[in-house]
C-alpha atoms as an extended CHARMM CRD file, in Angstrom:
* protein
*
       274  EXT
         1         1  UNK       CA            130.1760000000      109.1770000000      113.7310000000  PROA      1               0.0000000000
         2         2  UNK       CA            131.5060000000      110.6830000000      116.9660000000  PROA      2               0.0000000000
         3         3  UNK       CA            129.9640000000      114.1110000000      117.4790000000  PROA      3               0.0000000000
         4         4  UNK       CA            127.5240000000      113.7080000000      114.5960000000  PROA      4               0.0000000000
         5         5  UNK       CA            123.7840000000      114.3220000000      114.8950000000  PROA      5               0.0000000000
         6         6  UNK       CA            121.4430000000      112.1680000000      112.8030000000  PROA      6               0.0000000000
         7         7  UNK       CA            117.7030000000      112.5380000000      112.2250000000  PROA      7               0.0000000000
         8         8  UNK       CA            115.9960000000      109.4780000000      110.7550000000  PROA      8               0.0000000000
         9         9  UNK       CA            112.3580000000      109.0030000000      109.8040000000  PROA      9               0.0000000000
        10        10  UNK       CA            110.8760000000      105.5670000000      110.3610000000  PROA      10              0.0000000000
        11        11  UNK       CA            113.7040000000      104.5650000000      112.6500000000  PROA      11              0.0000000000
        12        12  UNK       CA            111.5330000000      102.4500000000      114.9370000000  PROA      12              0.0000000000
        13        13  UNK       CA            111.5430000000       99.2780000000      112.8040000000  PROA      13              0.0000000000
        14        14  UNK       CA            113.1930000000       97.4840000000      109.8910000000  PROA      14              0.0000000000
        15        15  UNK       CA            116.3000000000       98.8900000000      108.2770000000  PROA      15              0.0000000000
        16        16  UNK       CA            115.6960000000      102.2470000000      109.9420000000  PROA      16              0.0000000000
        17        17  UNK       CA            115.9610000000      100.7050000000      113.3940000000  PROA      17              0.0000000000
        18        18  UNK       CA            119.0950000000       98.7460000000      112.4850000000  PROA      18              0.0000000000
        19        19  UNK       CA            120.7300000000      101.8550000000      111.0140000000  PROA      19              0.0000000000
        20        20  UNK       CA            119.7620000000      103.8890000000      114.0810000000  PROA      20              0.0000000000
        21        21  UNK       CA            121.2850000000      101.2640000000      116.3790000000  PROA      21              0.0000000000
        22        22  UNK       CA            124.5290000000      101.0970000000      114.4220000000  PROA      22              0.0000000000
        23        23  UNK       CA            124.8590000000      104.8640000000      114.0960000000  PROA      23              0.0000000000
        24        24  UNK       CA            124.2470000000      105.3120000000      117.8180000000  PROA      24              0.0000000000
        25        25  UNK       CA            126.7710000000      102.5980000000      118.6370000000  PROA      25              0.0000000000
        26        26  UNK       CA            129.2930000000      104.4250000000      116.4340000000  PROA      26              0.0000000000
        27        27  UNK       CA            128.9100000000      107.5370000000      118.5730000000  PROA      27              0.0000000000
        28        28  UNK       CA            126.1900000000      109.4830000000      116.7530000000  PROA      28              0.0000000000
        29        29  UNK       CA            123.4020000000      111.3460000000      118.5150000000  PROA      29              0.0000000000
        30        30  UNK       CA            120.3260000000      109.7080000000      116.9980000000  PROA      30              0.0000000000
        31        31  UNK       CA            116.9540000000      111.4290000000      116.7830000000  PROA      31              0.0000000000
        32        32  UNK       CA            114.0040000000      109.4320000000      115.5300000000  PROA      32              0.0000000000
        33        33  UNK       CA            111.0500000000      110.9660000000      113.7030000000  PROA      33              0.0000000000
        34        34  UNK       CA            108.2560000000      108.4650000000      114.2840000000  PROA      34              0.0000000000
        35        35  UNK       CA            104.7750000000      108.2420000000      115.7170000000  PROA      35              0.0000000000
        36        36  UNK       CA            104.6480000000      108.3220000000      119.4980000000  PROA      36              0.0000000000
        37        37  UNK       CA            103.8510000000      104.6610000000      120.1480000000  PROA      37              0.0000000000
        38        38  UNK       CA            104.8530000000      101.6190000000      122.1650000000  PROA      38              0.0000000000
        39        39  UNK       CA            106.8690000000      100.4390000000      119.1660000000  PROA      39              0.0000000000
        40        40  UNK       CA            108.8100000000      103.6930000000      119.1500000000  PROA      40              0.0000000000
        41        41  UNK       CA            109.4070000000      103.5810000000      122.9000000000  PROA      41              0.0000000000
        42        42  UNK       CA            110.7040000000      100.0250000000      122.5740000000  PROA      42              0.0000000000
        43        43  UNK       CA            112.9480000000      101.1060000000      119.6960000000  PROA      43              0.0000000000
        44        44  UNK       CA            114.4290000000      103.8700000000      121.8310000000  PROA      44              0.0000000000
        45        45  UNK       CA            115.2980000000      101.2840000000      124.4790000000  PROA      45              0.0000000000
        46        46  UNK       CA            116.9590000000       99.0270000000      121.9090000000  PROA      46              0.0000000000
        47        47  UNK       CA            118.9330000000      101.8880000000      120.3680000000  PROA      47              0.0000000000
        48        48  UNK       CA            119.8260000000      103.3080000000      123.7620000000  PROA      48              0.0000000000
        49        49  UNK       CA            121.2630000000      100.0070000000      124.9760000000  PROA      49              0.0000000000
        50        50  UNK       CA            124.2980000000      100.4550000000      122.7340000000  PROA      50              0.0000000000
        51        51  UNK       CA            124.3840000000      104.2320000000      122.4660000000  PROA      51              0.0000000000
        52        52  UNK       CA            126.8510000000      106.7010000000      123.9100000000  PROA      52              0.0000000000
        53        53  UNK       CA            124.1850000000      109.4290000000      123.7090000000  PROA      53              0.0000000000
        54        54  UNK       CA            120.5950000000      108.5650000000      124.6230000000  PROA      54              0.0000000000
        55        55  UNK       CA            118.3400000000      108.6380000000      121.5400000000  PROA      55              0.0000000000
        56        56  UNK       CA            115.1210000000      110.6400000000      121.4740000000  PROA      56              0.0000000000
        57        57  UNK       CA            111.9870000000      110.6610000000      119.3440000000  PROA      57              0.0000000000
        58        58  UNK       CA            110.3510000000      113.7510000000      117.8970000000  PROA      58              0.0000000000
        59        59  UNK       CA            106.7900000000      112.6350000000      117.2700000000  PROA      59              0.0000000000
        60        60  UNK       CA            105.4270000000      112.9910000000      113.7430000000  PROA      60              0.0000000000
        61        61  UNK       CA            102.6730000000      111.6860000000      111.5090000000  PROA      61              0.0000000000
        62        62  UNK       CA            104.2030000000      111.6850000000      108.0390000000  PROA      62              0.0000000000
        63        63  UNK       CA            100.7290000000      111.4920000000      106.4930000000  PROA      63              0.0000000000
        64        64  UNK       CA            100.1150000000      115.0410000000      107.7400000000  PROA      64              0.0000000000
        65        65  UNK       CA            102.0030000000      118.0070000000      106.3130000000  PROA      65              0.0000000000
        66        66  UNK       CA            101.0640000000      120.0620000000      109.3840000000  PROA      66              0.0000000000
        67        67  UNK       CA            102.6800000000      117.4030000000      111.5730000000  PROA      67              0.0000000000
        68        68  UNK       CA            105.8380000000      117.5050000000      109.4320000000  PROA      68              0.0000000000
        69        69  UNK       CA            106.0040000000      121.2670000000      109.9040000000  PROA      69              0.0000000000
        70        70  UNK       CA            105.6270000000      120.8010000000      113.6610000000  PROA      70              0.0000000000
        71        71  UNK       CA            108.4320000000      118.2460000000      113.6240000000  PROA      71              0.0000000000
        72        72  UNK       CA            110.7650000000      120.6240000000      111.8040000000  PROA      72              0.0000000000
        73        73  UNK       CA            109.8720000000      123.4970000000      114.1430000000  PROA      73              0.0000000000
        74        74  UNK       CA            110.4970000000      121.3310000000      117.2000000000  PROA      74              0.0000000000
        75        75  UNK       CA            113.8460000000      120.1570000000      115.8510000000  PROA      75              0.0000000000
        76        76  UNK       CA            115.0190000000      123.6780000000      115.0080000000  PROA      76              0.0000000000
        77        77  UNK       CA            113.9430000000      124.9770000000      118.4090000000  PROA      77              0.0000000000
        78        78  UNK       CA            116.0510000000      122.3270000000      120.1560000000  PROA      78              0.0000000000
        79        79  UNK       CA            119.0450000000      121.9070000000      117.8840000000  PROA      79              0.0000000000
        80        80  UNK       CA            121.3770000000      124.1790000000      115.9340000000  PROA      80              0.0000000000
        81        81  UNK       CA            123.1160000000      121.4910000000      113.8840000000  PROA      81              0.0000000000
        82        82  UNK       CA            122.2010000000      118.4670000000      111.7410000000  PROA      82              0.0000000000
        83        83  UNK       CA            124.9020000000      116.3430000000      110.1560000000  PROA      83              0.0000000000
        84        84  UNK       CA            122.8220000000      113.6070000000      108.5270000000  PROA      84              0.0000000000
        85        85  UNK       CA            119.1480000000      113.4900000000      107.5110000000  PROA      85              0.0000000000
        86        86  UNK       CA            117.9580000000      109.9940000000      106.5920000000  PROA      86              0.0000000000
        87        87  UNK       CA            114.6050000000      110.0000000000      104.7890000000  PROA      87              0.0000000000
        88        88  UNK       CA            113.8770000000      106.3580000000      105.4840000000  PROA      88              0.0000000000
        89        89  UNK       CA            110.1730000000      105.9070000000      106.2890000000  PROA      89              0.0000000000
        90        90  UNK       CA            107.9930000000      104.2240000000      103.6930000000  PROA      90              0.0000000000
        91        91  UNK       CA            104.6200000000      102.5300000000      103.3420000000  PROA      91              0.0000000000
        92        92  UNK       CA            102.8450000000      100.3270000000      100.8050000000  PROA      92              0.0000000000
        93        93  UNK       CA             99.1140000000      100.0650000000      101.6340000000  PROA      93              0.0000000000
        94        94  UNK       CA             97.1750000000       97.3940000000       99.7590000000  PROA      94              0.0000000000
        95        95  UNK       CA             94.1710000000       99.6770000000       99.2770000000  PROA      95              0.0000000000
        96        96  UNK       CA             94.1980000000      103.3030000000       98.1770000000  PROA      96              0.0000000000
        97        97  UNK       CA             94.1020000000      105.8050000000      101.0280000000  PROA      97              0.0000000000
        98        98  UNK       CA             93.8760000000      109.5970000000      100.8590000000  PROA      98              0.0000000000
        99        99  UNK       CA             95.5100000000      111.7980000000      103.4880000000  PROA      99              0.0000000000
       100       100  UNK       CA             93.8810000000      114.6680000000      105.3690000000  PROA      100             0.0000000000
       101       101  UNK       CA             95.6940000000      116.9830000000      102.9400000000  PROA      101             0.0000000000
       102       102  UNK       CA             94.0700000000      115.2510000000       99.9590000000  PROA      102             0.0000000000
       103       103  UNK       CA             97.0390000000      113.2710000000       98.6490000000  PROA      103             0.0000000000
       104       104  UNK       CA             97.4500000000      109.5970000000       97.7870000000  PROA      104             0.0000000000
       105       105  UNK       CA             99.0040000000      107.9940000000      100.8580000000  PROA      105             0.0000000000
       106       106  UNK       CA            102.1350000000      106.4700000000       99.3000000000  PROA      106             0.0000000000
       107       107  UNK       CA            103.0540000000      109.6800000000       97.4960000000  PROA      107             0.0000000000
       108       108  UNK       CA            102.3320000000      111.6740000000      100.6530000000  PROA      108             0.0000000000
       109       109  UNK       CA            104.3740000000      109.5870000000      103.0830000000  PROA      109             0.0000000000
       110       110  UNK       CA            107.1050000000      108.2520000000      100.8190000000  PROA      110             0.0000000000
       111       111  UNK       CA            107.7930000000      111.5230000000       98.9940000000  PROA      111             0.0000000000
       112       112  UNK       CA            105.9220000000      114.6930000000       99.9360000000  PROA      112             0.0000000000
       113       113  UNK       CA            106.5550000000      114.4820000000      103.6840000000  PROA      113             0.0000000000
       114       114  UNK       CA            110.2900000000      114.0250000000      103.1080000000  PROA      114             0.0000000000
       115       115  UNK       CA            110.3620000000      116.7140000000      100.4150000000  PROA      115             0.0000000000
       116       116  UNK       CA            108.8710000000      119.1740000000      102.9020000000  PROA      116             0.0000000000
       117       117  UNK       CA            110.9680000000      118.0530000000      105.8770000000  PROA      117             0.0000000000
       118       118  UNK       CA            114.1930000000      118.2930000000      103.8880000000  PROA      118             0.0000000000
       119       119  UNK       CA            113.4090000000      121.8130000000      102.7170000000  PROA      119             0.0000000000
       120       120  UNK       CA            112.5140000000      122.9700000000      106.2160000000  PROA      120             0.0000000000
       121       121  UNK       CA            115.8460000000      121.6400000000      107.5400000000  PROA      121             0.0000000000
       122       122  UNK       CA            118.0490000000      122.7080000000      104.6220000000  PROA      122             0.0000000000
       123       123  UNK       CA            119.4120000000      125.8510000000      106.2520000000  PROA      123             0.0000000000
       124       124  UNK       CA            120.3570000000      123.8340000000      109.3390000000  PROA      124             0.0000000000
       125       125  UNK       CA            122.0970000000      121.2640000000      107.1600000000  PROA      125             0.0000000000
       126       126  UNK       CA            123.9720000000      123.9800000000      105.2680000000  PROA      126             0.0000000000
       127       127  UNK       CA            125.3710000000      125.5830000000      108.4190000000  PROA      127             0.0000000000
       128       128  UNK       CA            126.4330000000      122.0960000000      109.5550000000  PROA      128             0.0000000000
       129       129  UNK       CA            128.2860000000      121.3210000000      106.3250000000  PROA      129             0.0000000000
       130       130  UNK       CA            129.7270000000      118.9600000000      105.4100000000  PROA      130             0.0000000000
       131       131  UNK       CA            126.3200000000      117.3320000000      105.8410000000  PROA      131             0.0000000000
       132       132  UNK       CA            124.4510000000      114.5110000000      104.1420000000  PROA      132             0.0000000000
       133       133  UNK       CA            120.9270000000      113.6530000000      103.0550000000  PROA      133             0.0000000000
       134       134  UNK       CA            120.1540000000      109.9820000000      102.4500000000  PROA      134             0.0000000000
       135       135  UNK       CA            116.9610000000      109.0430000000      100.6040000000  PROA      135             0.0000000000
       136       136  UNK       CA            115.7880000000      105.4370000000      100.7990000000  PROA      136             0.0000000000
       137       137  UNK       CA            114.3520000000      104.6590000000       97.3690000000  PROA      137             0.0000000000
       138       138  UNK       CA            113.9960000000      101.2210000000       95.7450000000  PROA      138             0.0000000000
       139       139  UNK       CA            114.9530000000       99.4190000000       92.5620000000  PROA      139             0.0000000000
       140       140  UNK       CA            111.1900000000       99.4810000000       91.9280000000  PROA      140             0.0000000000
       141       141  UNK       CA            111.6060000000      103.1310000000       90.9740000000  PROA      141             0.0000000000
       142       142  UNK       CA            112.8630000000      101.9470000000       87.5850000000  PROA      142             0.0000000000
       143       143  UNK       CA            109.3930000000      100.5770000000       86.8310000000  PROA      143             0.0000000000
       144       144  UNK       CA            107.7000000000      103.8050000000       87.8460000000  PROA      144             0.0000000000
       145       145  UNK       CA            106.1610000000      106.5250000000       85.7090000000  PROA      145             0.0000000000
       146       146  UNK       CA            105.5450000000      110.0370000000       86.9730000000  PROA      146             0.0000000000
       147       147  UNK       CA            101.9030000000      111.0450000000       86.5290000000  PROA      147             0.0000000000
       148       148  UNK       CA            101.4930000000      114.2670000000       88.4790000000  PROA      148             0.0000000000
       149       149  UNK       CA             97.7050000000      113.9870000000       88.3330000000  PROA      149             0.0000000000
       150       150  UNK       CA             97.8600000000      110.9580000000       90.6390000000  PROA      150             0.0000000000
       151       151  UNK       CA             99.3030000000      112.9730000000       93.5300000000  PROA      151             0.0000000000
       152       152  UNK       CA             95.6870000000      113.2460000000       94.6640000000  PROA      152             0.0000000000
       153       153  UNK       CA             94.7970000000      109.6250000000       93.9030000000  PROA      153             0.0000000000
       154       154  UNK       CA             94.5720000000      107.0190000000       91.1570000000  PROA      154             0.0000000000
       155       155  UNK       CA             91.4250000000      106.3570000000       89.1600000000  PROA      155             0.0000000000
       156       156  UNK       CA             92.3770000000      102.6800000000       89.3620000000  PROA      156             0.0000000000
       157       157  UNK       CA             94.7500000000      102.0870000000       92.2430000000  PROA      157             0.0000000000
       158       158  UNK       CA             97.4730000000       99.5000000000       91.8720000000  PROA      158             0.0000000000
       159       159  UNK       CA             99.6190000000       99.1850000000       94.9550000000  PROA      159             0.0000000000
       160       160  UNK       CA            102.8370000000       98.3220000000       93.1300000000  PROA      160             0.0000000000
       161       161  UNK       CA            102.4470000000      101.0810000000       90.5400000000  PROA      161             0.0000000000
       162       162  UNK       CA            101.8140000000      103.6480000000       93.2710000000  PROA      162             0.0000000000
       163       163  UNK       CA            104.8320000000      102.4070000000       95.2130000000  PROA      163             0.0000000000
       164       164  UNK       CA            107.0860000000      102.4870000000       92.1310000000  PROA      164             0.0000000000
       165       165  UNK       CA            105.9920000000      106.0340000000       91.3710000000  PROA      165             0.0000000000
       166       166  UNK       CA            106.6740000000      107.1930000000       94.9400000000  PROA      166             0.0000000000
       167       167  UNK       CA            110.1410000000      105.6290000000       94.8120000000  PROA      167             0.0000000000
       168       168  UNK       CA            110.7550000000      107.2850000000       91.4190000000  PROA      168             0.0000000000
       169       169  UNK       CA            109.8290000000      110.5200000000       93.1750000000  PROA      169             0.0000000000
       170       170  UNK       CA            112.6140000000      109.8390000000       95.7000000000  PROA      170             0.0000000000
       171       171  UNK       CA            115.0810000000      109.4470000000       92.8490000000  PROA      171             0.0000000000
       172       172  UNK       CA            113.9390000000      112.5500000000       90.9550000000  PROA      172             0.0000000000
       173       173  UNK       CA            114.0880000000      114.5290000000       94.1960000000  PROA      173             0.0000000000
       174       174  UNK       CA            117.6320000000      113.2990000000       94.8210000000  PROA      174             0.0000000000
       175       175  UNK       CA            118.9600000000      114.2420000000       91.3860000000  PROA      175             0.0000000000
       176       176  UNK       CA            117.3490000000      117.6880000000       91.3370000000  PROA      176             0.0000000000
       177       177  UNK       CA            118.2710000000      118.5310000000       94.9190000000  PROA      177             0.0000000000
       178       178  UNK       CA            121.8730000000      117.4880000000       94.3190000000  PROA      178             0.0000000000
       179       179  UNK       CA            122.0960000000      120.0110000000       91.4960000000  PROA      179             0.0000000000
       180       180  UNK       CA            120.5340000000      122.7440000000       93.6110000000  PROA      180             0.0000000000
       181       181  UNK       CA            122.8920000000      122.0290000000       96.5290000000  PROA      181             0.0000000000
       182       182  UNK       CA            126.0390000000      121.9370000000       94.4230000000  PROA      182             0.0000000000
       183       183  UNK       CA            128.7810000000      123.8380000000       96.2410000000  PROA      183             0.0000000000
       184       184  UNK       CA            126.8300000000      124.0670000000       99.5100000000  PROA      184             0.0000000000
       185       185  UNK       CA            128.6850000000      121.2800000000      101.3110000000  PROA      185             0.0000000000
       186       186  UNK       CA            125.4550000000      119.2850000000      101.6060000000  PROA      186             0.0000000000
       187       187  UNK       CA            125.2370000000      116.0710000000       99.5930000000  PROA      187             0.0000000000
       188       188  UNK       CA            122.2050000000      113.9470000000       98.7680000000  PROA      188             0.0000000000
       189       189  UNK       CA            122.1590000000      110.3700000000       97.5210000000  PROA      189             0.0000000000
       190       190  UNK       CA            119.5330000000      107.6570000000       97.0920000000  PROA      190             0.0000000000
       191       191  UNK       CA            119.6480000000      103.9260000000       97.6310000000  PROA      191             0.0000000000
       192       192  UNK       CA            118.0150000000      100.5660000000       97.1210000000  PROA      192             0.0000000000
       193       193  UNK       CA            118.5740000000       98.5400000000      100.2970000000  PROA      193             0.0000000000
       194       194  UNK       CA            117.8000000000       95.1850000000       98.6810000000  PROA      194             0.0000000000
       195       195  UNK       CA            114.6250000000       93.1480000000       99.0010000000  PROA      195             0.0000000000
       196       196  UNK       CA            114.2720000000       93.4390000000      102.7620000000  PROA      196             0.0000000000
       197       197  UNK       CA            111.8140000000       91.6980000000      105.0560000000  PROA      197             0.0000000000
       198       198  UNK       CA            110.2870000000       94.6230000000      106.9940000000  PROA      198             0.0000000000
       199       199  UNK       CA            106.8580000000       95.6030000000      108.2270000000  PROA      199             0.0000000000
       200       200  UNK       CA            106.2380000000       97.6810000000      105.1050000000  PROA      200             0.0000000000
       201       201  UNK       CA            104.3120000000       94.5700000000      104.0040000000  PROA      201             0.0000000000
       202       202  UNK       CA            102.1090000000       94.6350000000      107.1210000000  PROA      202             0.0000000000
       203       203  UNK       CA             98.9530000000       95.2020000000      105.0490000000  PROA      203             0.0000000000
       204       204  UNK       CA             99.6560000000       92.1340000000      102.9000000000  PROA      204             0.0000000000
       205       205  UNK       CA             97.8580000000       88.7940000000      103.4490000000  PROA      205             0.0000000000
       206       206  UNK       CA             99.4680000000       86.5130000000      106.0550000000  PROA      206             0.0000000000
       207       207  UNK       CA            100.7720000000       84.0190000000      103.4970000000  PROA      207             0.0000000000
       208       208  UNK       CA            102.4650000000       86.7450000000      101.4490000000  PROA      208             0.0000000000
       209       209  UNK       CA            104.1330000000       88.1320000000      104.5890000000  PROA      209             0.0000000000
       210       210  UNK       CA            105.3660000000       84.6420000000      105.4150000000  PROA      210             0.0000000000
       211       211  UNK       CA            106.8760000000       84.1830000000      101.9430000000  PROA      211             0.0000000000
       212       212  UNK       CA            108.5140000000       87.6190000000      102.1340000000  PROA      212             0.0000000000
       213       213  UNK       CA            110.0910000000       86.6360000000      105.4460000000  PROA      213             0.0000000000
       214       214  UNK       CA            111.5640000000       83.5100000000      103.9070000000  PROA      214             0.0000000000
       215       215  UNK       CA            112.8310000000       84.9550000000      100.6190000000  PROA      215             0.0000000000
       216       216  UNK       CA            113.9370000000       88.5030000000      101.4650000000  PROA      216             0.0000000000
       217       217  UNK       CA            117.1560000000       89.5750000000      103.1770000000  PROA      217             0.0000000000
       218       218  UNK       CA            117.3060000000       90.6430000000      106.8200000000  PROA      218             0.0000000000
       219       219  UNK       CA            117.0320000000       94.2770000000      107.9410000000  PROA      219             0.0000000000
       220       220  UNK       CA            120.6260000000       93.9570000000      109.1780000000  PROA      220             0.0000000000
       221       221  UNK       CA            121.8410000000       93.3450000000      105.6380000000  PROA      221             0.0000000000
       222       222  UNK       CA            119.4120000000       95.8720000000      104.2240000000  PROA      222             0.0000000000
       223       223  UNK       CA            120.7320000000       98.6580000000      106.4530000000  PROA      223             0.0000000000
       224       224  UNK       CA            124.2980000000       98.3950000000      105.1270000000  PROA      224             0.0000000000
       225       225  UNK       CA            123.7600000000      100.8490000000      102.2560000000  PROA      225             0.0000000000
       226       226  UNK       CA            122.0800000000      103.3950000000      104.5070000000  PROA      226             0.0000000000
       227       227  UNK       CA            125.0220000000      103.1460000000      106.8920000000  PROA      227             0.0000000000
       228       228  UNK       CA            127.5030000000      103.5320000000      104.0630000000  PROA      228             0.0000000000
       229       229  UNK       CA            125.8770000000      106.6710000000      102.6490000000  PROA      229             0.0000000000
       230       230  UNK       CA            125.4930000000      108.1820000000      106.1100000000  PROA      230             0.0000000000
       231       231  UNK       CA            129.0050000000      107.5600000000      107.3840000000  PROA      231             0.0000000000
       232       232  UNK       CA            131.6010000000      106.4320000000      104.8300000000  PROA      232             0.0000000000
       233       233  UNK       CA            134.3030000000      109.1450000000      104.6960000000  PROA      233             0.0000000000
       234       234  UNK       CA            135.1460000000      108.1710000000      101.1240000000  PROA      234             0.0000000000
       235       235  UNK       CA            131.6960000000      109.3990000000      100.0320000000  PROA      235             0.0000000000
       236       236  UNK       CA            132.1360000000      112.9160000000      101.3780000000  PROA      236             0.0000000000
       237       237  UNK       CA            131.4230000000      115.2120000000       98.4500000000  PROA      237             0.0000000000
       238       238  UNK       CA            129.6520000000      112.5250000000       96.4030000000  PROA      238             0.0000000000
       239       239  UNK       CA            126.1400000000      113.6620000000       95.4820000000  PROA      239             0.0000000000
       240       240  UNK       CA            123.2480000000      112.8930000000       93.1460000000  PROA      240             0.0000000000
       241       241  UNK       CA            124.0440000000      109.1790000000       92.9560000000  PROA      241             0.0000000000
       242       242  UNK       CA            122.0910000000      105.9480000000       93.3940000000  PROA      242             0.0000000000
       243       243  UNK       CA            123.4630000000      102.9250000000       95.2190000000  PROA      243             0.0000000000
       244       244  UNK       CA            122.0600000000       99.4070000000       95.0070000000  PROA      244             0.0000000000
       245       245  UNK       CA            123.1430000000       97.2820000000       97.9790000000  PROA      245             0.0000000000
       246       246  UNK       CA            126.3230000000       99.3230000000       98.5350000000  PROA      246             0.0000000000
       247       247  UNK       CA            127.2610000000       99.4780000000       94.8450000000  PROA      247             0.0000000000
       248       248  UNK       CA            126.9890000000      102.5240000000       92.5980000000  PROA      248             0.0000000000
       249       249  UNK       CA            124.2210000000      101.7930000000       90.0800000000  PROA      249             0.0000000000
       250       250  UNK       CA            122.2720000000      103.3340000000       87.2450000000  PROA      250             0.0000000000
       251       251  UNK       CA            118.8670000000      104.8430000000       87.8670000000  PROA      251             0.0000000000
       252       252  UNK       CA            115.7370000000      105.5500000000       85.8270000000  PROA      252             0.0000000000
       253       253  UNK       CA            116.3450000000      107.9290000000       82.8990000000  PROA      253             0.0000000000
       254       254  UNK       CA            113.1820000000      109.7400000000       83.9650000000  PROA      254             0.0000000000
       255       255  UNK       CA            115.2290000000      111.2980000000       86.7830000000  PROA      255             0.0000000000
       256       256  UNK       CA            117.5620000000      112.8350000000       84.1900000000  PROA      256             0.0000000000
       257       257  UNK       CA            114.7110000000      114.2520000000       82.0820000000  PROA      257             0.0000000000
       258       258  UNK       CA            114.9160000000      117.9660000000       82.8650000000  PROA      258             0.0000000000
       259       259  UNK       CA            111.4000000000      118.7640000000       81.6480000000  PROA      259             0.0000000000
       260       260  UNK       CA            109.7890000000      116.0130000000       83.7270000000  PROA      260             0.0000000000
       261       261  UNK       CA            111.9410000000      116.8550000000       86.7220000000  PROA      261             0.0000000000
       262       262  UNK       CA            111.0900000000      120.5680000000       86.5590000000  PROA      262             0.0000000000
       263       263  UNK       CA            107.3640000000      119.8080000000       86.3840000000  PROA      263             0.0000000000
       264       264  UNK       CA            107.6920000000      117.3070000000       89.2190000000  PROA      264             0.0000000000
       265       265  UNK       CA            109.5620000000      119.7910000000       91.3890000000  PROA      265             0.0000000000
       266       266  UNK       CA            106.9760000000      122.4950000000       90.7610000000  PROA      266             0.0000000000
       267       267  UNK       CA            104.1290000000      120.0800000000       91.5860000000  PROA      267             0.0000000000
       268       268  UNK       CA            105.8520000000      118.9180000000       94.7800000000  PROA      268             0.0000000000
       269       269  UNK       CA            106.5490000000      122.4890000000       95.8860000000  PROA      269             0.0000000000
       270       270  UNK       CA            102.9190000000      123.4700000000       95.3150000000  PROA      270             0.0000000000
       271       271  UNK       CA            101.6140000000      120.3490000000       97.0630000000  PROA      271             0.0000000000
       272       272  UNK       CA            103.5130000000      121.0070000000      100.3040000000  PROA      272             0.0000000000
       273       273  UNK       CA            102.9560000000      124.7580000000      100.2590000000  PROA      273             0.0000000000
       274       274  UNK       CA            106.5130000000      125.9820000000       99.8090000000  PROA      274             0.0000000000
């Protein structure tokens, strides 16, 4: 990763932090896209301890499309190249929340913010080709259904169903974008990191968080697939695929349904104002 520049959302904790540390240690210039917080400042210290190039954070609130636009503008004003974009950040709130833009929080943060950010940085990625986009999805996407009406909220909110749908959105985005980027030198792939113990479960009851910590794999193991898709030279040119814990895997047939994918793309484009 010598000479490579990487932008990663949610790189201040969990698998994002581990991936950021390893990429920085491998010589990459790592730029976080996280809230400006003590946690982020501490993450920068941890990443910087093993980095050849000091990491920085470009502050963003992924629940705000205006903030995402500001992030992209700030990045493009400072940098003329981007080798790897890792759309890593994700949330799973126990209760339904609606963003300032009027969207259900999981769909907004897990999909729409990354959909917008990726599009705003696409030209930069293209001029940096060969470049890579890595979308952190989940095996839960296979249980998801795409109901475009729920972009603005569920009549009856079920945390797991909303999460599965947002992760299905990651997969549908990956497949469609790969087709659109064919021949551009920019690849895009999605992954399931494994059942990882991270603070995505921070809104869960204490006992559930304790059980998750005991049964799930560590962020260090969970970050392996992200690292592979971001850096493995053997994957240069590979695009539109889904990897489950470093192994090529099948994904939901919904992502290969052209009619559903076209409608989903149109709805996403309209939602973020592109």
